[in-house]
Tab-separated table of C-alpha atoms (C1' of nucleotides) in Angstrom:
chain	number	residue	atom	x	y	z
A	1	MET	CA	184.065	225.307	113.234
A	2	THR	CA	181.156	226.680	111.202
A	3	LYS	CA	178.927	229.260	112.826
A	4	GLU	CA	175.614	228.151	114.163
A	5	GLU	CA	172.697	229.806	112.453
A	6	ILE	CA	169.811	231.451	114.223
A	7	LEU	CA	166.674	232.679	112.493
A	8	ILE	CA	164.817	235.582	114.107
A	9	ILE	CA	161.129	235.880	113.253
A	10	ASP	CA	159.878	239.151	114.755
A	11	ASP	CA	158.092	242.178	113.358
A	12	GLU	CA	159.745	244.774	115.588
A	13	PRO	CA	162.887	246.114	113.881
A	14	GLN	CA	164.443	247.335	117.104
A	15	ILE	CA	164.139	243.881	118.690
A	16	ARG	CA	165.642	242.284	115.615
A	17	LYS	CA	168.515	244.760	115.682
A	18	LEU	CA	169.133	244.164	119.378
A	19	LEU	CA	169.144	240.423	118.873
A	20	GLU	CA	171.257	240.634	115.753
A	21	ILE	CA	173.975	242.627	117.474
A	22	ASN	CA	174.079	240.392	120.519
A	23	LEU	CA	173.908	237.134	118.632
A	24	GLU	CA	176.529	238.073	116.080
A	25	SER	CA	178.913	239.284	118.755
A	26	ASN	CA	178.506	235.863	120.332
A	27	GLY	CA	179.560	234.097	117.179
A	28	TYR	CA	176.235	233.148	115.666
A	29	LYS	CA	175.156	233.697	112.092
A	30	VAL	CA	171.835	235.518	112.013
A	31	THR	CA	169.033	235.593	109.473
A	32	GLN	CA	165.844	237.556	109.917
A	33	ALA	CA	162.219	237.615	108.907
A	34	SER	CA	159.599	240.200	109.793
A	35	ASP	CA	156.575	237.958	109.474
A	36	ALA	CA	155.592	234.326	109.833
A	37	SER	CA	155.210	233.343	106.183
A	38	MET	CA	158.587	234.804	105.301
A	39	GLY	CA	160.124	233.126	108.334
A	40	ILE	CA	158.702	229.743	107.462
A	41	LYS	CA	159.918	230.084	103.894
A	42	LEU	CA	163.403	231.014	105.050
A	43	ALA	CA	163.516	228.154	107.531
A	44	ALA	CA	162.352	225.759	104.855
A	45	SER	CA	164.828	226.754	102.204
A	46	HIS	CA	167.736	226.873	104.600
A	47	PRO	CA	167.101	225.207	107.974
A	48	PRO	CA	168.740	227.142	110.847
A	49	ASP	CA	170.046	225.549	114.020
A	50	LEU	CA	167.574	227.468	116.163
A	51	ILE	CA	164.575	229.736	115.634
A	52	LEU	CA	163.571	232.698	117.812
A	53	LEU	CA	159.862	233.096	117.171
A	54	ASP	CA	157.803	236.081	118.258
A	55	ILE	CA	154.160	235.387	119.025
A	56	GLY	CA	152.735	238.744	118.000
A	57	LEU	CA	153.279	238.606	114.284
A	58	PRO	CA	151.293	240.665	111.778
A	59	ASP	CA	150.227	237.906	109.413
A	60	MET	CA	149.760	234.875	111.628
A	61	ASN	CA	149.512	233.858	115.262
A	62	GLY	CA	152.987	232.790	116.329
A	63	LEU	CA	151.585	229.673	117.971
A	64	ASP	CA	150.093	228.583	114.654
A	65	ALA	CA	153.437	229.300	113.039
A	66	LEU	CA	155.017	227.092	115.714
A	67	LYS	CA	152.675	224.236	114.904
A	68	GLU	CA	153.346	224.574	111.212
A	69	LEU	CA	157.117	224.663	111.696
A	70	ARG	CA	156.976	221.624	113.943
A	71	THR	CA	155.465	219.481	111.204
A	72	TRP	CA	158.952	219.220	109.755
A	73	TYR	CA	161.469	221.324	111.704
A	74	ASN	CA	163.323	219.300	114.353
A	75	HIS	CA	165.698	221.772	115.976
A	76	SER	CA	164.996	224.209	118.772
A	77	ILE	CA	162.334	226.898	118.654
A	78	ILE	CA	162.354	229.500	121.429
A	79	ILE	CA	159.191	231.564	121.773
A	80	LEU	CA	159.567	235.267	122.507
A	81	SER	CA	156.429	236.972	123.712
A	82	VAL	CA	155.090	240.009	125.546
A	83	ILE	CA	152.256	237.775	126.702
A	84	ASP	CA	153.141	236.460	130.164
A	85	ASN	CA	150.085	234.248	130.216
A	86	GLU	CA	150.182	230.764	131.665
A	87	GLU	CA	147.790	229.330	129.099
A	88	SER	CA	149.892	230.597	126.234
A	89	ILE	CA	153.092	229.245	127.798
A	90	VAL	CA	151.580	225.811	128.383
A	91	PHE	CA	150.208	225.697	124.858
A	92	ALA	CA	153.558	226.657	123.351
A	93	LEU	CA	155.559	224.137	125.383
A	94	ASP	CA	153.071	221.370	124.668
A	95	ASN	CA	153.275	222.119	120.980
A	96	GLY	CA	156.980	221.712	120.660
A	97	ALA	CA	158.465	225.006	121.808
A	98	SER	CA	161.866	224.407	123.364
A	99	ASP	CA	161.506	227.376	125.697
A	100	TYR	CA	159.295	230.417	126.282
A	101	VAL	CA	160.838	233.775	127.166
A	102	THR	CA	158.771	236.855	127.966
A	103	LYS	CA	159.584	240.300	126.698
A	104	PRO	CA	161.257	242.411	127.845
A	105	PHE	CA	163.895	239.745	128.210
A	106	ARG	CA	167.296	239.884	129.812
A	107	VAL	CA	169.843	239.456	127.076
A	108	ASN	CA	172.295	237.266	128.951
A	109	GLU	CA	169.554	234.976	130.149
A	110	LEU	CA	168.266	234.607	126.608
A	111	LEU	CA	171.786	233.862	125.385
A	112	ALA	CA	172.151	231.218	128.085
A	113	ARG	CA	168.835	229.661	127.090
A	114	ILE	CA	169.956	229.648	123.469
A	115	ARG	CA	173.228	227.961	124.430
A	116	SER	CA	171.271	225.412	126.424
A	117	CYS	CA	169.009	224.601	123.469
A	118	LEU	CA	171.854	224.340	121.003
A	119	HIS	CA	173.803	222.165	123.414
A	120	ARG	CA	170.821	219.840	123.737
A	121	ASN	CA	170.639	219.299	119.992
A	122	LYS	CA	174.293	218.560	119.840
A	123	SER	CA	174.374	216.149	122.725
A	124	ILE	CA	171.714	213.907	121.209
A	125	GLU	CA	174.681	211.866	120.170
A	126	HIS	CA	176.716	211.655	123.339
A	127	ASN	CA	179.860	210.715	121.553
A	128	THR	CA	181.666	213.653	120.128
A	129	ILE	CA	183.856	211.402	118.049
A	130	LEU	CA	182.077	208.852	115.925
A	131	ILE	CA	184.186	206.028	114.577
A	132	PHE	CA	183.346	203.723	111.700
A	133	ASP	CA	186.235	201.501	110.736
A	134	ASN	CA	188.688	203.767	108.903
A	135	ILE	CA	186.559	206.896	109.367
A	136	GLN	CA	186.542	209.207	112.402
A	137	VAL	CA	184.119	212.108	112.674
A	138	ASP	CA	184.907	214.648	115.383
A	139	LEU	CA	181.732	216.663	115.857
A	140	ILE	CA	183.305	219.247	118.121
A	141	ALA	CA	186.333	219.970	116.002
A	142	ARG	CA	184.339	219.437	112.785
A	143	ALA	CA	187.184	217.272	111.606
A	144	VAL	CA	187.071	214.033	109.662
A	145	LYS	CA	189.894	211.536	109.453
A	146	ASN	CA	190.375	208.648	107.093
A	147	ASN	CA	192.980	206.226	108.462
A	148	ASP	CA	194.174	208.947	110.861
A	149	GLU	CA	194.706	211.367	108.016
A	150	LEU	CA	192.713	214.563	108.119
A	151	ILE	CA	190.529	214.917	105.043
A	152	LYS	CA	188.940	218.043	103.691
A	153	LEU	CA	185.176	218.128	103.270
A	154	THR	CA	182.977	220.934	102.019
A	155	THR	CA	180.136	222.090	104.276
A	156	THR	CA	177.574	220.074	102.386
A	157	GLU	CA	179.710	216.951	102.337
A	158	TYR	CA	180.303	217.315	106.067
A	159	LYS	CA	176.633	217.814	106.891
A	160	LEU	CA	175.793	214.783	104.812
A	161	LEU	CA	178.399	212.639	106.517
A	162	VAL	CA	177.227	213.714	109.982
A	163	LEU	CA	173.636	212.940	109.066
A	164	PHE	CA	174.701	209.506	107.897
A	165	ALA	CA	176.933	208.908	110.897
A	166	GLN	CA	174.187	209.787	113.353
A	167	ASN	CA	171.857	207.328	111.673
A	168	GLU	CA	174.126	204.345	111.355
A	169	GLY	CA	172.467	201.240	109.986
A	170	ARG	CA	169.251	203.016	109.168
A	171	VAL	CA	168.031	203.596	105.636
A	172	LEU	CA	167.556	207.297	105.054
A	173	THR	CA	165.238	208.090	102.162
A	174	HIS	CA	166.306	210.517	99.473
A	175	GLN	CA	163.511	212.822	100.505
A	176	TYR	CA	164.524	212.830	104.136
A	177	ILE	CA	168.166	213.542	103.389
A	178	LEU	CA	167.307	216.302	100.943
A	179	LYS	CA	164.987	217.870	103.481
A	180	GLU	CA	167.595	217.751	106.231
A	181	ILE	CA	170.500	219.089	104.205
A	182	TRP	CA	168.968	221.337	101.566
A	183	GLY	CA	165.639	222.142	103.174
A	184	VAL	CA	162.019	221.610	102.307
A	185	GLY	CA	161.354	222.192	98.625
A	186	TYR	CA	164.409	220.299	97.463
A	187	GLN	CA	162.907	216.878	98.034
A	188	ASN	CA	162.890	216.060	94.342
A	189	ASP	CA	166.439	217.093	93.552
A	190	THR	CA	167.761	213.595	93.920
A	191	GLN	CA	170.586	214.326	91.557
A	192	TYR	CA	172.199	216.694	94.108
A	193	LEU	CA	172.372	213.821	96.462
A	194	ARG	CA	173.916	211.488	93.904
A	195	VAL	CA	176.639	213.980	93.140
A	196	PHE	CA	177.480	214.548	96.794
A	197	VAL	CA	177.323	210.887	97.702
A	198	GLY	CA	179.763	210.409	94.850
A	199	THR	CA	182.254	212.959	96.141
A	200	LEU	CA	181.881	211.749	99.712
A	201	ARG	CA	182.559	208.185	98.658
A	202	LYS	CA	185.727	209.247	96.911
A	203	LYS	CA	186.919	210.761	100.161
A	204	ILE	CA	185.879	208.175	102.733
A	205	GLU	CA	185.642	204.823	101.003
A	206	ARG	CA	188.610	202.501	100.695
A	207	ASN	CA	187.306	201.545	97.275
A	208	PRO	CA	184.726	204.029	95.987
A	209	ASN	CA	183.532	201.541	93.367
A	210	LYS	CA	182.670	199.041	96.081
A	211	PRO	CA	181.416	201.287	98.871
A	212	LYS	CA	181.354	199.757	102.339
A	213	HIS	CA	180.111	202.791	104.248
A	214	ILE	CA	177.482	204.482	102.103
A	215	ILE	CA	175.324	201.723	100.696
A	216	THR	CA	172.750	202.580	98.070
A	217	GLU	CA	169.307	201.172	98.554
A	218	SER	CA	167.964	201.482	95.054
A	219	GLY	CA	164.627	203.212	94.794
A	220	VAL	CA	164.689	204.186	98.465
A	221	GLY	CA	167.782	205.985	99.666
A	222	TYR	CA	171.093	205.238	101.364
A	223	ARG	CA	172.303	203.359	104.395
A	224	PHE	CA	175.469	204.146	106.343
A	225	ASN	CA	177.494	201.375	107.956
B	1	MET	CA	153.525	202.078	130.831
B	2	THR	CA	155.502	202.587	134.026
B	3	LYS	CA	155.202	205.891	135.840
B	4	GLU	CA	157.913	208.432	135.313
B	5	GLU	CA	159.806	209.315	138.459
B	6	ILE	CA	160.512	212.813	139.660
B	7	LEU	CA	162.804	213.666	142.550
B	8	ILE	CA	162.082	216.868	144.477
B	9	ILE	CA	165.006	218.386	146.350
B	10	ASP	CA	163.656	221.279	148.419
B	11	ASP	CA	163.790	222.211	152.082
B	12	GLU	CA	160.355	223.814	152.314
B	13	PRO	CA	157.781	221.176	153.308
B	14	GLN	CA	154.836	223.151	151.950
B	15	ILE	CA	156.482	223.437	148.501
B	16	ARG	CA	157.231	219.719	148.519
B	17	LYS	CA	153.632	218.954	149.458
B	18	LEU	CA	152.275	221.234	146.733
B	19	LEU	CA	154.526	219.635	144.138
B	20	GLU	CA	153.806	216.126	145.389
B	21	ILE	CA	150.045	216.581	145.065
B	22	ASN	CA	150.225	218.114	141.622
B	23	LEU	CA	152.798	215.711	140.239
B	24	GLU	CA	151.092	212.606	141.563
B	25	SER	CA	147.726	213.712	140.233
B	26	ASN	CA	149.418	214.029	136.863
B	27	GLY	CA	150.596	210.460	136.909
B	28	TYR	CA	154.197	210.860	138.093
B	29	LYS	CA	155.869	208.943	140.877
B	30	VAL	CA	157.424	211.322	143.378
B	31	THR	CA	160.367	210.976	145.736
B	32	GLN	CA	161.564	213.742	148.029
B	33	ALA	CA	164.634	215.042	149.764
B	34	SER	CA	164.921	218.029	152.071
B	35	ASP	CA	168.576	218.759	151.516
B	36	ALA	CA	171.249	218.413	148.856
B	37	SER	CA	173.264	215.521	150.262
B	38	MET	CA	170.171	213.426	150.795
B	39	GLY	CA	168.936	214.353	147.316
B	40	ILE	CA	172.182	213.374	145.670
B	41	LYS	CA	172.227	210.082	147.547
B	42	LEU	CA	168.666	209.307	146.516
B	43	ALA	CA	169.373	210.209	142.897
B	44	ALA	CA	172.452	208.012	142.901
B	45	SER	CA	170.812	204.977	144.425
B	46	HIS	CA	167.762	205.170	142.223
B	47	PRO	CA	168.114	207.620	139.286
B	48	PRO	CA	164.837	209.432	138.596
B	49	ASP	CA	163.679	210.595	135.172
B	50	LEU	CA	163.797	214.231	136.251
B	51	ILE	CA	165.009	216.269	139.231
B	52	LEU	CA	163.414	219.447	140.594
B	53	LEU	CA	166.212	221.187	142.435
B	54	ASP	CA	165.794	224.141	144.754
B	55	ILE	CA	168.700	226.539	144.991
B	56	GLY	CA	168.229	227.655	148.584
B	57	LEU	CA	169.163	224.482	150.386
B	58	PRO	CA	170.364	224.344	154.004
B	59	ASP	CA	173.479	222.247	153.541
B	60	MET	CA	174.803	223.231	150.139
B	61	ASN	CA	174.335	225.811	147.414
B	62	GLY	CA	171.932	224.321	144.878
B	63	LEU	CA	174.185	225.378	142.022
B	64	ASP	CA	177.022	223.337	143.486
B	65	ALA	CA	174.635	220.434	143.877
B	66	LEU	CA	173.750	220.889	140.196
B	67	LYS	CA	177.403	220.682	139.196
B	68	GLU	CA	177.918	217.590	141.293
B	69	LEU	CA	174.834	215.874	139.897
B	70	ARG	CA	175.860	216.696	136.345
B	71	THR	CA	179.123	214.787	136.701
B	72	TRP	CA	177.101	211.616	136.230
B	73	TYR	CA	173.366	212.330	135.935
B	74	ASN	CA	172.189	212.702	132.314
B	75	HIS	CA	168.463	213.310	132.585
B	76	SER	CA	166.702	216.618	133.094
B	77	ILE	CA	167.291	218.899	136.079
B	78	ILE	CA	164.932	221.848	136.516
B	79	ILE	CA	166.070	224.550	138.931
B	80	LEU	CA	163.488	226.087	141.232
B	81	SER	CA	164.527	229.319	142.873
B	82	VAL	CA	163.283	232.429	144.597
B	83	ILE	CA	166.291	234.189	143.142
B	84	ASP	CA	165.246	235.931	139.943
B	85	ASN	CA	168.769	236.973	139.222
B	86	GLU	CA	170.203	236.904	135.735
B	87	GLU	CA	173.642	235.842	136.841
B	88	SER	CA	172.273	232.870	138.712
B	89	ILE	CA	170.086	231.832	135.775
B	90	VAL	CA	172.960	232.046	133.311
B	91	PHE	CA	175.194	230.067	135.643
B	92	ALA	CA	172.604	227.348	136.122
B	93	LEU	CA	171.816	226.973	132.428
B	94	ASP	CA	175.491	226.961	131.497
B	95	ASN	CA	176.109	224.249	134.034
B	96	GLY	CA	173.621	221.808	132.691
B	97	ALA	CA	170.273	222.893	134.123
B	98	SER	CA	167.494	221.953	131.709
B	99	ASP	CA	165.386	224.902	132.818
B	100	TYR	CA	165.165	227.560	135.517
B	101	VAL	CA	161.836	228.442	137.082
B	102	THR	CA	161.437	231.217	139.647
B	103	LYS	CA	159.306	230.898	142.754
B	104	PRO	CA	156.498	231.496	143.202
B	105	PHE	CA	155.852	229.436	140.099
B	106	ARG	CA	152.645	228.810	138.216
B	107	VAL	CA	151.835	225.140	138.589
B	108	ASN	CA	150.565	224.513	135.080
B	109	GLU	CA	153.553	226.216	133.551
B	110	LEU	CA	155.901	224.108	135.645
B	111	LEU	CA	154.031	220.964	134.622
B	112	ALA	CA	154.330	221.964	130.971
B	113	ARG	CA	158.064	222.558	131.386
B	114	ILE	CA	158.381	219.149	133.046
B	115	ARG	CA	156.507	217.495	130.163
B	116	SER	CA	158.781	219.278	127.721
B	117	CYS	CA	161.927	218.022	129.492
B	118	LEU	CA	160.686	214.459	129.775
B	119	HIS	CA	159.607	214.447	126.142
B	120	ARG	CA	163.105	215.478	125.101
B	121	ASN	CA	164.674	212.515	126.868
B	122	LYS	CA	162.145	210.092	125.516
B	123	SER	CA	162.544	210.984	121.878
B	124	ILE	CA	165.460	208.620	121.576
B	125	GLU	CA	163.721	206.224	119.283
B	126	HIS	CA	163.148	202.612	120.108
B	127	ASN	CA	163.103	200.324	117.122
B	128	THR	CA	160.412	197.760	116.717
B	129	ILE	CA	161.930	194.582	115.394
B	130	LEU	CA	159.856	191.685	114.174
B	131	ILE	CA	161.568	188.349	114.696
B	132	PHE	CA	160.788	185.070	112.966
B	133	ASP	CA	163.368	182.447	113.802
B	134	ASN	CA	166.435	183.365	111.730
B	135	ILE	CA	164.812	186.466	110.240
B	136	GLN	CA	164.709	189.937	111.816
B	137	VAL	CA	162.764	192.784	110.263
B	138	ASP	CA	163.534	196.260	111.602
B	139	LEU	CA	160.800	198.518	110.302
B	140	ILE	CA	162.393	201.774	111.478
B	141	ALA	CA	165.815	201.094	110.027
B	142	ARG	CA	164.288	199.294	107.030
B	143	ALA	CA	166.813	196.559	107.654
B	144	VAL	CA	166.406	192.809	107.341
B	145	LYS	CA	168.800	190.328	108.877
B	146	ASN	CA	169.176	186.625	108.255
B	147	ASN	CA	171.132	185.016	111.111
B	148	ASP	CA	172.328	188.481	112.185
B	149	GLU	CA	173.652	189.244	108.736
B	150	LEU	CA	172.215	192.189	106.885
B	151	ILE	CA	170.625	191.099	103.640
B	152	LYS	CA	169.830	193.258	100.682
B	153	LEU	CA	166.251	193.383	99.464
B	154	THR	CA	164.786	195.359	96.581
B	155	THR	CA	161.840	197.654	97.272
B	156	THR	CA	159.315	195.108	96.087
B	157	GLU	CA	160.909	192.249	97.975
B	158	TYR	CA	160.956	194.337	101.127
B	159	LYS	CA	157.328	195.412	100.771
B	160	LEU	CA	156.356	191.815	100.231
B	161	LEU	CA	158.272	190.614	103.272
B	162	VAL	CA	156.733	193.313	105.472
B	163	LEU	CA	153.268	192.414	104.260
B	164	PHE	CA	153.943	188.792	105.111
B	165	ALA	CA	155.532	189.614	108.449
B	166	GLN	CA	152.617	191.749	109.512
B	167	ASN	CA	150.208	188.943	108.687
B	168	GLU	CA	152.023	186.064	110.299
B	169	GLY	CA	150.151	182.780	110.177
B	170	ARG	CA	147.406	184.163	107.988
B	171	VAL	CA	146.776	182.990	104.428
B	172	LEU	CA	147.034	185.898	102.032
B	173	THR	CA	145.394	185.361	98.652
B	174	HIS	CA	147.277	186.127	95.449
B	175	GLN	CA	144.752	188.810	94.638
B	176	TYR	CA	145.133	190.479	98.005
B	177	ILE	CA	148.925	190.514	97.858
B	178	LEU	CA	148.980	191.791	94.291
B	179	LYS	CA	146.573	194.554	95.179
B	180	GLU	CA	148.631	195.562	98.239
B	181	ILE	CA	152.028	195.577	96.562
B	182	TRP	CA	151.379	196.460	92.928
B	183	GLY	CA	148.044	198.205	93.282
B	184	VAL	CA	144.615	197.668	91.819
B	185	GLY	CA	144.688	196.429	88.238
B	186	TYR	CA	147.458	193.914	88.824
B	187	GLN	CA	145.275	191.334	90.550
B	188	ASN	CA	145.723	188.827	87.739
B	189	ASP	CA	149.485	189.066	87.344
B	190	THR	CA	150.093	186.073	89.561
B	191	GLN	CA	153.353	185.373	87.801
B	192	TYR	CA	154.904	188.544	89.310
B	193	LEU	CA	154.199	187.154	92.697
B	194	ARG	CA	155.735	183.780	91.903
B	195	VAL	CA	158.925	185.427	90.714
B	196	PHE	CA	159.235	187.630	93.783
B	197	VAL	CA	158.333	184.894	96.224
B	198	GLY	CA	161.101	182.950	94.537
B	199	THR	CA	163.748	185.621	95.032
B	200	LEU	CA	162.592	186.316	98.584
B	201	ARG	CA	162.834	182.650	99.468
B	202	LYS	CA	166.386	182.541	98.183
B	203	LYS	CA	167.258	185.349	100.541
B	204	ILE	CA	165.427	184.418	103.719
B	205	GLU	CA	164.933	180.663	103.733
B	206	ARG	CA	167.506	178.288	105.177
B	207	ASN	CA	166.624	175.889	102.382
B	208	PRO	CA	164.701	177.622	99.576
B	209	ASN	CA	163.550	174.255	98.197
B	210	LYS	CA	161.866	173.437	101.495
B	211	PRO	CA	160.567	176.827	102.582
B	212	LYS	CA	159.738	177.207	106.275
B	213	HIS	CA	158.708	180.847	106.223
B	214	ILE	CA	156.766	181.441	103.026
B	215	ILE	CA	154.421	178.494	102.610
B	216	THR	CA	152.458	178.130	99.373
B	217	GLU	CA	148.792	177.387	99.704
B	218	SER	CA	148.149	175.978	96.270
B	219	GLY	CA	145.290	177.597	94.407
B	220	VAL	CA	144.847	180.212	97.132
B	221	GLY	CA	147.937	182.179	98.043
B	222	TYR	CA	150.747	182.160	100.597
B	223	ARG	CA	151.137	181.961	104.333
B	224	PHE	CA	154.045	183.328	106.392
B	225	ASN	CA	155.380	181.617	109.502
C	1	DT	C1'	189.778	238.142	90.615
C	2	DG	C1'	190.886	233.391	91.411
C	3	DA	C1'	189.710	229.459	93.832
C	4	DT	C1'	186.307	226.763	95.723
C	5	DT	C1'	181.914	224.936	96.005
C	6	DC	C1'	177.417	224.188	94.260
C	7	DT	C1'	174.162	223.316	90.526
C	8	DT	C1'	172.979	221.459	86.135
C	9	DT	C1'	173.273	218.597	82.127
C	10	DA	C1'	174.628	214.600	79.584
C	11	DT	C1'	175.822	209.953	79.333
C	12	DA	C1'	177.432	205.499	80.993
C	13	DA	C1'	176.739	201.792	84.223
C	14	DT	C1'	173.684	199.085	87.338
C	15	DA	C1'	169.841	197.407	89.370
C	16	DT	C1'	165.262	196.147	89.255
C	17	DC	C1'	161.133	194.794	87.138
C	18	DT	C1'	158.494	192.464	83.542
C	19	DT	C1'	157.848	188.928	80.323
C	20	DT	C1'	158.457	184.500	78.197
C	21	DA	C1'	159.721	179.740	78.175
C	22	DT	C1'	160.456	175.568	80.507
C	23	DT	C1'	160.546	172.461	84.354
C	24	DT	C1'	158.555	170.779	88.490
C	25	DA	C1'	154.901	169.993	91.724
C	26	DA	C1'	150.067	169.585	93.214
C	27	DT	C1'	145.336	168.233	92.517
C	28	DA	C1'	141.150	166.033	90.947
C	29	DG	C1'	138.822	162.457	88.518
C	30	DA	C1'	138.740	157.861	86.758
D	1	DT	C1'	147.134	154.539	91.785
D	2	DC	C1'	147.549	156.517	87.436
D	3	DT	C1'	146.811	160.197	84.326
D	4	DA	C1'	145.319	164.596	82.683
D	5	DT	C1'	145.131	169.062	84.048
D	6	DT	C1'	146.153	173.006	86.478
D	7	DA	C1'	149.165	175.583	89.363
D	8	DA	C1'	153.726	176.857	90.907
D	9	DA	C1'	158.776	177.378	90.625
D	10	DT	C1'	162.787	178.555	88.212
D	11	DA	C1'	165.804	180.493	84.821
D	12	DA	C1'	166.896	183.747	81.798
D	13	DA	C1'	166.226	187.392	78.306
D	14	DG	C1'	164.307	191.950	77.354
D	15	DA	C1'	162.606	196.385	78.954
D	16	DT	C1'	162.572	200.013	82.141
D	17	DA	C1'	164.028	202.640	85.927
D	18	DT	C1'	167.507	204.135	88.895
D	19	DT	C1'	172.103	205.415	90.039
D	20	DA	C1'	177.009	206.847	89.156
D	21	DT	C1'	180.297	209.709	87.036
D	22	DA	C1'	182.283	213.321	84.518
D	23	DA	C1'	182.372	217.754	83.287
D	24	DA	C1'	180.663	222.360	82.149
D	25	DG	C1'	178.346	226.497	83.846
D	26	DA	C1'	176.804	229.428	87.867
D	27	DA	C1'	177.311	231.124	92.238
D	28	DT	C1'	179.909	232.222	96.300
D	29	DC	C1'	183.627	233.672	99.189
D	30	DA	C1'	187.866	235.582	100.542
DNA sequence: TGATTCTTTATAATATCTTTATTTAATAGA
DNA sequence: TCTATTAAATAAAGATATTATAAAGAATCA
């Protein structure tokens, strides 16, 4: 099971340290940014599973950062703030914040809220095992079987397969896939996608030359069946 | 749009009244229960879109009620509690509570948290499918079916079909179609259109020689039925 | 370091679009 | 109704764009 990644955007080093220690000891992978623009860049180049966003940032109002992130970032964003102000809370929640926690926060409560958010994202697809003909994807175990035989996928191949599997029957554009897997800024690197679709097909298709699962929609993207 | 239903499970009449007034004035339909067993029964017989669950109930610990509800209830449950105790919060969140709000609560904040929870549930997308006899056009999935069988269309064919489908019964002139699909400057390339109408007909018409969907209006353009 | 994975480049294979030629159908005028 | 004329449909070849595959170089991780 790969570690879930959490991005901390906060300007106070001691808060970041506190969070880092607690999150890492709970099995999360942590990345950090000390201001909004750096945080947004990090999130864009490598989308984390959850973002902890401080409101009092030096370069930008955290609520504006929230709005900007929400134009493309779909996972959870928890707001951390010293401001225990109803207006601010309502604004944040109405603009896509997954939760709003006031500082000083209780560490175990925050961890529970993080678990809750991450759980939510995961349980969008209720089924933990997705089955498509000869292919089984076990989201919990992060295991993929082809005709009951466990097959080995790299992280990128796995992410790609899960993205496909959760969007069965739907055409996903190159741009969308690239954004989801590689992050914003990679939308034009279509060749990455071709290479990885190629390797994935070799591993999951009965006949990779005549793919039945990953169908190319020329000029648009791919469709998973 | 039907009203979203919220079930309040709380033993304090004045809290229920306060919530009822505020929720109803915000367009929600409200049902109420004064103890856990009644609340669970109500939820079971007529599942609401969200449950507000008090922890201090006369007949049962609210956290046990939460666990019982979660064995089958999949929508949001927000815990209301006078207990601002970390242990209790962690327990609730880890057992499927969508949020935990301490009493006395700020009404607007609670409303925002309710909106947030309901929004989450809703974001399971509903596809809009246009149906014309044997043809189904799913705009979200970018999928076209002929007699329930997925058919493969090129980008141009698909664009053309969507343009037709969105203008059912209306005569579209050659010029208009060419401008919409190929852009300005192609208005005189009527032959393009003939070729693509031809291939589209082969794919969507029962009998391409006697088209029922794409009707030619000689000298003018085409009409889609 | 060695093995694995990711990124990049080059080239082959396909798919799609455009163009031309030819056949078929529709329309208007006598 | 017949004929001349114009418009539309179809087929197929040529041109272009897109995708697949292999393989080398770079980066990463244990």
